[in-house]
Short mmCIF file of C-alpha atoms in Angstrom, two decimals:
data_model
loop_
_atom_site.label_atom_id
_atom_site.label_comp_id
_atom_site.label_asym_id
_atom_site.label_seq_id
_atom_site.Cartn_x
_atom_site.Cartn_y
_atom_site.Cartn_z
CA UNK A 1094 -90.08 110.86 59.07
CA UNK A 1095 -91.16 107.35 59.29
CA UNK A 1096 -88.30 106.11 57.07
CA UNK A 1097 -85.97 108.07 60.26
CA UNK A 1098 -87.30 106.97 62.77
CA UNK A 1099 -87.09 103.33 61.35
CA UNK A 1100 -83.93 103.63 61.47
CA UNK A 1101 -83.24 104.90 64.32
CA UNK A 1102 -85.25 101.94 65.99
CA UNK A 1103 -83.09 99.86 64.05
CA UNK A 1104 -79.55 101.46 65.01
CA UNK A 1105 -81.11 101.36 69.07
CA UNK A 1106 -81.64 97.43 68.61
CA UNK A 1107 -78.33 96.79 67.40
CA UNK A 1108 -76.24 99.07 69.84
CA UNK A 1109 -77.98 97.18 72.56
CA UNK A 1110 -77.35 93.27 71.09
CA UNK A 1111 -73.35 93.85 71.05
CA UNK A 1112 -73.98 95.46 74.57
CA UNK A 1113 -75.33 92.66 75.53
CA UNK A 1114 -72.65 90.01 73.46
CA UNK A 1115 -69.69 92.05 74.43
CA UNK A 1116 -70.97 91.68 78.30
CA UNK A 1117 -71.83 87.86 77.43
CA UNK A 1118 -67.80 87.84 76.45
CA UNK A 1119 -66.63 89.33 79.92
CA UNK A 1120 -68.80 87.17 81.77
CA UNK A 1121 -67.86 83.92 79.97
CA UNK A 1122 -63.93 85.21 80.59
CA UNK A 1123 -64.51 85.94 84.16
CA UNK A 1124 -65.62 82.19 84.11
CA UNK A 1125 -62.59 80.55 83.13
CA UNK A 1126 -59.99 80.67 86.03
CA UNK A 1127 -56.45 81.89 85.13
CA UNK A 1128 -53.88 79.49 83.84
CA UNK A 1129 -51.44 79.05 86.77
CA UNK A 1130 -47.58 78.72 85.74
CA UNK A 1131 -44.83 77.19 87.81
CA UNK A 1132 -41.49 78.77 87.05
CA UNK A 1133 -40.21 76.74 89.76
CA UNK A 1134 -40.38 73.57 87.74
CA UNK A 1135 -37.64 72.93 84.74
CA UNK A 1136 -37.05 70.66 82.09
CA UNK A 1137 -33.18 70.60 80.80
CA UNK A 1138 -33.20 70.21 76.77
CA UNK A 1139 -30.48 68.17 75.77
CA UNK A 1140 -27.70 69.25 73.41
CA UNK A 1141 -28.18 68.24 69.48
CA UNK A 1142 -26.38 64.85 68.95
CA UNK A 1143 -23.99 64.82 66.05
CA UNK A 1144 -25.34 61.35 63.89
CA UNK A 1145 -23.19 58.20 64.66
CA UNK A 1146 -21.02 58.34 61.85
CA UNK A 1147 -17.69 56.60 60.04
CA UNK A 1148 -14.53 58.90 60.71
CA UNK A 1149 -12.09 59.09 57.59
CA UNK A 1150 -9.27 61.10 57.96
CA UNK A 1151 -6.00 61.85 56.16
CA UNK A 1152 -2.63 62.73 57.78
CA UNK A 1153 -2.11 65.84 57.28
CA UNK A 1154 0.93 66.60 55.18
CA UNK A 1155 -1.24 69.31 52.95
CA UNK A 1156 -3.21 72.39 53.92
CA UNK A 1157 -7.08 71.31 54.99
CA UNK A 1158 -7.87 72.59 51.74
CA UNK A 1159 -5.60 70.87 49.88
CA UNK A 1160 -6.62 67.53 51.88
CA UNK A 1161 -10.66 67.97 50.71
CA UNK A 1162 -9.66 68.73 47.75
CA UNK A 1163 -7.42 65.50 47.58
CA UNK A 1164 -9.97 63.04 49.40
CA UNK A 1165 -13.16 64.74 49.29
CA UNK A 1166 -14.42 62.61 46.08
CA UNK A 1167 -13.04 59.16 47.89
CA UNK A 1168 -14.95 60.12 50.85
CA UNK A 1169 -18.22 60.65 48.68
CA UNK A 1170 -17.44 57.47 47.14
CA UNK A 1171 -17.21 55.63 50.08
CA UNK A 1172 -20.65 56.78 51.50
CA UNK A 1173 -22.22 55.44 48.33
CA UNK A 1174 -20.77 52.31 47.92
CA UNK A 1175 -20.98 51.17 51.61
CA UNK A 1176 -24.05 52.61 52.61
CA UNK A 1177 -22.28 53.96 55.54
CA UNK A 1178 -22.62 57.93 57.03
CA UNK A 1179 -18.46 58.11 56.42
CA UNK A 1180 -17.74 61.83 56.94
CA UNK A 1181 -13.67 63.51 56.51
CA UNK A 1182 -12.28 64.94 59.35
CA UNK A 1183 -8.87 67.05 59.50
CA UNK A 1184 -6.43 66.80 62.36
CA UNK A 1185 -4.17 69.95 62.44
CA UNK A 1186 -0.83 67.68 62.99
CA UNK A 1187 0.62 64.23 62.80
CA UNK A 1188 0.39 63.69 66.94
CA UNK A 1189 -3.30 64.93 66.40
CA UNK A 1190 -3.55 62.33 63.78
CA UNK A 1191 -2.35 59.70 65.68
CA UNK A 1192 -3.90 60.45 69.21
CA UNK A 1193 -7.39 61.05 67.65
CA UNK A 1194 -6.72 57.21 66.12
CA UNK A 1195 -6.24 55.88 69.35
CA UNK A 1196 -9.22 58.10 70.96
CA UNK A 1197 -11.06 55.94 68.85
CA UNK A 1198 -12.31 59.69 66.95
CA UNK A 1199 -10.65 58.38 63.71
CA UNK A 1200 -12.15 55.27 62.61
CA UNK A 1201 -10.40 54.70 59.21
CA UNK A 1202 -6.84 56.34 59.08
CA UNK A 1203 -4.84 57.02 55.46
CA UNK A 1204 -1.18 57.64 56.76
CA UNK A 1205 2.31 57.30 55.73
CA UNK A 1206 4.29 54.41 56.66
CA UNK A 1207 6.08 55.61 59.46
CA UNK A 1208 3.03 56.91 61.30
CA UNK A 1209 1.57 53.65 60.66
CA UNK A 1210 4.29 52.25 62.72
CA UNK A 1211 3.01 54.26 65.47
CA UNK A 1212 -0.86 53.48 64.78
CA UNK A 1213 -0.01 49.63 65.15
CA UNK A 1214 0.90 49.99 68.60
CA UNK A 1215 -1.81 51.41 69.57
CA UNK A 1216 -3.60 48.54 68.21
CA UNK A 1217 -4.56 49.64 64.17
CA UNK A 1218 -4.45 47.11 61.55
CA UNK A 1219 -3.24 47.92 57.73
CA UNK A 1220 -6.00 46.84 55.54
CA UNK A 1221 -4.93 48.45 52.31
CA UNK A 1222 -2.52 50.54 50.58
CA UNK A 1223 -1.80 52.61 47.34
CA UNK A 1224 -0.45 52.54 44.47
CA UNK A 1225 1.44 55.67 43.40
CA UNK A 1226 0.73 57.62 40.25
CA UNK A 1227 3.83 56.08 38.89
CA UNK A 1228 2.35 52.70 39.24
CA UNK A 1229 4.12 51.00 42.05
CA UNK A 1230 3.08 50.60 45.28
CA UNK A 1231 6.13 52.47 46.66
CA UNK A 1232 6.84 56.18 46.59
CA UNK A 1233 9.97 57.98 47.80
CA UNK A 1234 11.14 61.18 48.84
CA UNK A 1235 13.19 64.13 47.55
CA UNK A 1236 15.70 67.03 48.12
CA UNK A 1237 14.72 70.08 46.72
CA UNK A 1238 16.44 73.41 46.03
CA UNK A 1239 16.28 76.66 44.06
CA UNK A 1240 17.16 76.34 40.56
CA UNK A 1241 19.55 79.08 40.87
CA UNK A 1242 21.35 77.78 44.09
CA UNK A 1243 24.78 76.62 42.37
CA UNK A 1244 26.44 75.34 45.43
CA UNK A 1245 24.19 72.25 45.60
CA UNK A 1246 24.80 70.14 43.50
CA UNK A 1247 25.39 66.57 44.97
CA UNK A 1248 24.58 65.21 48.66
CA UNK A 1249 27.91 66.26 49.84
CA UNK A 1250 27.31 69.81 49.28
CA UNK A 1251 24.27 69.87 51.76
CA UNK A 1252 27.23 69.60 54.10
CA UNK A 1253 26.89 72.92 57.06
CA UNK A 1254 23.37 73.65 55.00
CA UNK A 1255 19.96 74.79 56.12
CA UNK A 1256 17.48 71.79 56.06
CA UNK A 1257 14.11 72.60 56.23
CA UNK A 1258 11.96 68.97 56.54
CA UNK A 1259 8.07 68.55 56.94
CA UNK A 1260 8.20 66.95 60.24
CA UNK A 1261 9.79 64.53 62.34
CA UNK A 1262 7.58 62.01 61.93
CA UNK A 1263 7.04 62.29 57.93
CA UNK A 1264 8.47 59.66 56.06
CA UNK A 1265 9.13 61.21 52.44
CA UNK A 1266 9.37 64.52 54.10
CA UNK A 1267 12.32 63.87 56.63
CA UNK A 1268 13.02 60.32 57.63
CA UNK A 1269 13.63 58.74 53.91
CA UNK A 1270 15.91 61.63 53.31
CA UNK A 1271 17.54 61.28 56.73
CA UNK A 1272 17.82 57.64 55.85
CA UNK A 1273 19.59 58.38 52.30
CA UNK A 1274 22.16 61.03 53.94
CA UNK A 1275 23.06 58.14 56.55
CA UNK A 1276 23.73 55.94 53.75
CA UNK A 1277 26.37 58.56 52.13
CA UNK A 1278 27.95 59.07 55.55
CA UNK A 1279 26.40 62.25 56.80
CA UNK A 1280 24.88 62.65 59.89
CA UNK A 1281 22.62 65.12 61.49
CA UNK A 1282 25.00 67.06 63.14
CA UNK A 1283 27.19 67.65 59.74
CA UNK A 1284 24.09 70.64 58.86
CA UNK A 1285 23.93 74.09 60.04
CA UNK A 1286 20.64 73.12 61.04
CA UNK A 1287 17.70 71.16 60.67
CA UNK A 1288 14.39 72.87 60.83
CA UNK A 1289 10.08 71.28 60.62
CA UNK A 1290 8.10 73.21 58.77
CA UNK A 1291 5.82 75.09 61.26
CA UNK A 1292 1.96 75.25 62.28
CA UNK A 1293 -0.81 73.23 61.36
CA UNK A 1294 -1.02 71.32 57.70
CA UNK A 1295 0.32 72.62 54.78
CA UNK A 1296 4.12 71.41 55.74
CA UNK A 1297 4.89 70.02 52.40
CA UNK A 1298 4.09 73.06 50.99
CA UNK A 1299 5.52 75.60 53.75
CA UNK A 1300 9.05 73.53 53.38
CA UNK A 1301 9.10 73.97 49.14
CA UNK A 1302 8.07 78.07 49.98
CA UNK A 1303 10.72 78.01 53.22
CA UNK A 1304 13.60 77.16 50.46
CA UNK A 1305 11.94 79.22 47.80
CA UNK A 1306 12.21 82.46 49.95
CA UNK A 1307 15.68 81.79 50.59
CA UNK A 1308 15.40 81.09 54.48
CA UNK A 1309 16.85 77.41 53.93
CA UNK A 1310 19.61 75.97 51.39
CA UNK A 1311 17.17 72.93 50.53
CA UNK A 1312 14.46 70.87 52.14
CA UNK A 1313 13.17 67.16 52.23
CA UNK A 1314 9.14 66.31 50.49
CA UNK A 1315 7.50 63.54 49.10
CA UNK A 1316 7.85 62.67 45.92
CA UNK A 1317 5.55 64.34 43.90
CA UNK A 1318 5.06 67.73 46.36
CA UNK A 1319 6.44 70.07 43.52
CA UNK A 1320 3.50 69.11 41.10
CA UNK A 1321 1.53 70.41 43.97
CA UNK A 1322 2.83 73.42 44.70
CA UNK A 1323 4.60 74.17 41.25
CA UNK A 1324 1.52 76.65 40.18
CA UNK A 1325 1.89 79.28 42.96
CA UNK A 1326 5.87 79.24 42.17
CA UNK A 1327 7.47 80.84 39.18
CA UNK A 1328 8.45 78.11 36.56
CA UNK A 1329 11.70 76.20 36.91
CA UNK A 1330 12.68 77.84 40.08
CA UNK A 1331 12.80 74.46 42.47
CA UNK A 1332 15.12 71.48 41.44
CA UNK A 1333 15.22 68.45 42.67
CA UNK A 1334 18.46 67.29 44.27
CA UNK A 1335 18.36 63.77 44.91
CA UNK A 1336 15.25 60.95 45.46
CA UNK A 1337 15.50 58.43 48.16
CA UNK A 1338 15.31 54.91 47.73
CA UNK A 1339 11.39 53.75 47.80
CA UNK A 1340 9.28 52.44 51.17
CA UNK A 1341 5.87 50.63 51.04
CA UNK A 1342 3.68 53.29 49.99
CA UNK A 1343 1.16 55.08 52.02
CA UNK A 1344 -1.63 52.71 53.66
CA UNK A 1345 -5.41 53.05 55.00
CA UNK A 1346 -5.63 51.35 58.29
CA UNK A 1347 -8.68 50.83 61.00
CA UNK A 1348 -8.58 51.78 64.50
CA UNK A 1349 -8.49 49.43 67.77
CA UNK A 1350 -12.16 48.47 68.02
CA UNK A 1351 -13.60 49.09 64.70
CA UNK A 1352 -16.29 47.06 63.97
CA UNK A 1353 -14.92 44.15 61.56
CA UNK A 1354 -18.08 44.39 58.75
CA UNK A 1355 -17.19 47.88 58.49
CA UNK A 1356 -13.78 46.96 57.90
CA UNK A 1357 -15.14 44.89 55.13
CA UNK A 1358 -17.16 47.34 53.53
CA UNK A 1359 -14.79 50.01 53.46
CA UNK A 1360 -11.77 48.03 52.16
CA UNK A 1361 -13.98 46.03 49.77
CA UNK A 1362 -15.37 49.27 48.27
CA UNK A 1363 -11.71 50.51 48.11
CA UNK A 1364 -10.45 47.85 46.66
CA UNK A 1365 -13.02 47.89 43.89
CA UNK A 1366 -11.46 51.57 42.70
CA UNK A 1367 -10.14 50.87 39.41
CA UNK A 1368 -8.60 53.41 36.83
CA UNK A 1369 -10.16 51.42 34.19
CA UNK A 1370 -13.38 52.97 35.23
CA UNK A 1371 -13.69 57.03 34.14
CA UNK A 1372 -15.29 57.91 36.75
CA UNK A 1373 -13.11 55.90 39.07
CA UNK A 1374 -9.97 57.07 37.77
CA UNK A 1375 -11.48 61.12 38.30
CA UNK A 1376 -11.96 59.68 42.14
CA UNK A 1377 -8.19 58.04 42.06
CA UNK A 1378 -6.76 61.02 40.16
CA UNK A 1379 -7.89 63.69 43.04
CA UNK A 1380 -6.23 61.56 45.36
CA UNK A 1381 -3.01 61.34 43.57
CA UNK A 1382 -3.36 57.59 43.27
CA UNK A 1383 -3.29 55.34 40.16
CA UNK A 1384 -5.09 52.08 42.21
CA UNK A 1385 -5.76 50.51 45.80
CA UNK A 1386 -4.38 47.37 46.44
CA UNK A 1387 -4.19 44.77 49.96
CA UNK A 1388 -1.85 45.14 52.62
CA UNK A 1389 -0.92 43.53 55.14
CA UNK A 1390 0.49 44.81 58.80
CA UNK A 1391 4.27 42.81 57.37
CA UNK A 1392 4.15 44.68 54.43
CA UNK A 1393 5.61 47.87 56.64
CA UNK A 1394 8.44 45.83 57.87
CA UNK A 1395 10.86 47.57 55.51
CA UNK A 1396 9.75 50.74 57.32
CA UNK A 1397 10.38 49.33 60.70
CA UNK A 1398 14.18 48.30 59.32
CA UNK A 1399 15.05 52.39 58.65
CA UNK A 1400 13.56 52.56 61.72
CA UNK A 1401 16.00 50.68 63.46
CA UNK A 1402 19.22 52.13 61.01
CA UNK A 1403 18.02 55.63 62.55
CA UNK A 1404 18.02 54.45 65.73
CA UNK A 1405 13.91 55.83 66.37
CA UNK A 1406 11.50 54.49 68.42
CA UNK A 1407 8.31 56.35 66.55
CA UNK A 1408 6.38 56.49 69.22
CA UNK A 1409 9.23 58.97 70.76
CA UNK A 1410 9.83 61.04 67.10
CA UNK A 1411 5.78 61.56 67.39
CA UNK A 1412 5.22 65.05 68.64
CA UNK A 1413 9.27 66.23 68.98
#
């Protein structure tokens, strides 16, 4: 009974000490005055900044795909051996290209020739150029048909034809052909029509697959576009016609503006790009390139001179 009533005593003290803490606790919080909040009063968060970084970009004659796949490693390159933050970026079209150049939102431009005549007047410098896989510093365009198309077989024949080029501002892909067919006497108007391969990238390729369905009789690339696009064709299907003569090949320029030590550092590290080196030549390779040579803004003038023969201002072909 003792034992009990020990216990009891015991289980009496203790109800009464959390009584008294949990009435300690409501007192103390009955102390502290309520935090007042003012939902009249905001603060405006600004938007995440993208980091300050170099623009590369490369006109786009392939799909986007096709243009990482061709560049990506150069790019890479580039941010190692400069130190810079040099990041790709993929205009859907040639204008794009060009007006992004003189937004100043392409810092370092790789372009064909003849868009390069239009980036110079907007105040971009050549710095460098290529050297094609065949090891000149030239390339060239070509006419391409089916295999199995008998009627072509010279220039003449593409006489009252379909023509299917990449755009009017491509140099292999319209204007070196348009050049060559000048040259042999036949003008514009002497083919059923003349057609640009539509939508965004990907024109070399949608002008080879344009001709390949049968839609046109034959259609104007660069030199080298059926190595490209030769795996998702059956074999021997596409012939080439004819090759134009060859133009200063294609050529990295810097915008209006562009800070001159980046210049440097970009067309130094270029420049140092050798196919000597494995892992160089992987880089070059990707890019369809054998080497990277200087250039210099006269080094187009051949360019400007077709120019002129076709009677085109390029700043009027971009965008038509």
């Amino acid at each position: 009974m003792k034992q009990l009533a020990m216990r009891t005593c015991l289980s009496a003290t203790l109800l009464v000490l959390a009584t008294l803490t949990i009435g300690l606790a409501i007192a103390g919080c009955d102390r502290d005055p309520a935090a007042k909040v003012d939902l009249s009063h905001r603060e405006e968060l600004p938007p995440p900044q993208t980091p300050p970084s170099i623009t590369y970009a490369y006109l786009p004659q392939y799909s986007h795909a096709t243009s990482f796949m061709r560049h990506g490693q150069i790019v890479e390159y580039l941010r190692k051996a400069t130190g810079l933050p040099v990041r790709q970026v993929f205009p859907d079209t040639f204008d794009a290209h060009l007006r992004m150049v003189e937004r100043g939102e392409i810092d370092i431009s790789f372009s064909n020739p003849v868009a390069y005549i239009a980036l110079e007047r907007s105040g971009a410098r050549a710095f460098a150029r290529i050297v094609e896989r065949s090891g000149e510093p030239v390339f060239r365009g070509q006419i391409v048909c089916r295999s199995d198309n008998k009627a072509l077989q010279t220039l003449d024949d593409c006489k009252g034809k379909r023509w299917i080029a990449v755009d009017p501002l491509s140099a292999g892909g319209f204007l070196f052909a348009l050049g060559m067919f000048l040259d042999h006497g036949i003008g514009p108007k002497d083919f059923a029509e003349i057609a640009f391969a539509p939508g965004p990238g990907g024109k070399q390729e949608k002008a080879v697959l344009g001709v390949h369905a049968g839609r046109y009789d034959f259609a104007s690339i660069r030199e080298g576009t059926l190595d490209i696009v030769n795996h998702t064709l059956e074999p021997g299907s596409m012939r080439v016609l004819a090759t134009t003569p060859g133009y200063p090949s294609w050529v990295y320029a810097a915008r209006k503006g562009l800070d001159p030590s980046i210049v440097a550092k970009v067309r130094k590290a270029l420049l140092t790009l050798s196919d000597r080196d494995p892992e160089h030549e992987a880089i070059l390779n990707a890019a369809g390139m054998k080497g990277i040579i200087p250039a210099e803004d006269r080094d187009y003038d051949p360019v400007r001179d077709l120019l002129a023969k076709l009677g085109l201002d390029p700043s009027k072909v971009v965008g038509e």
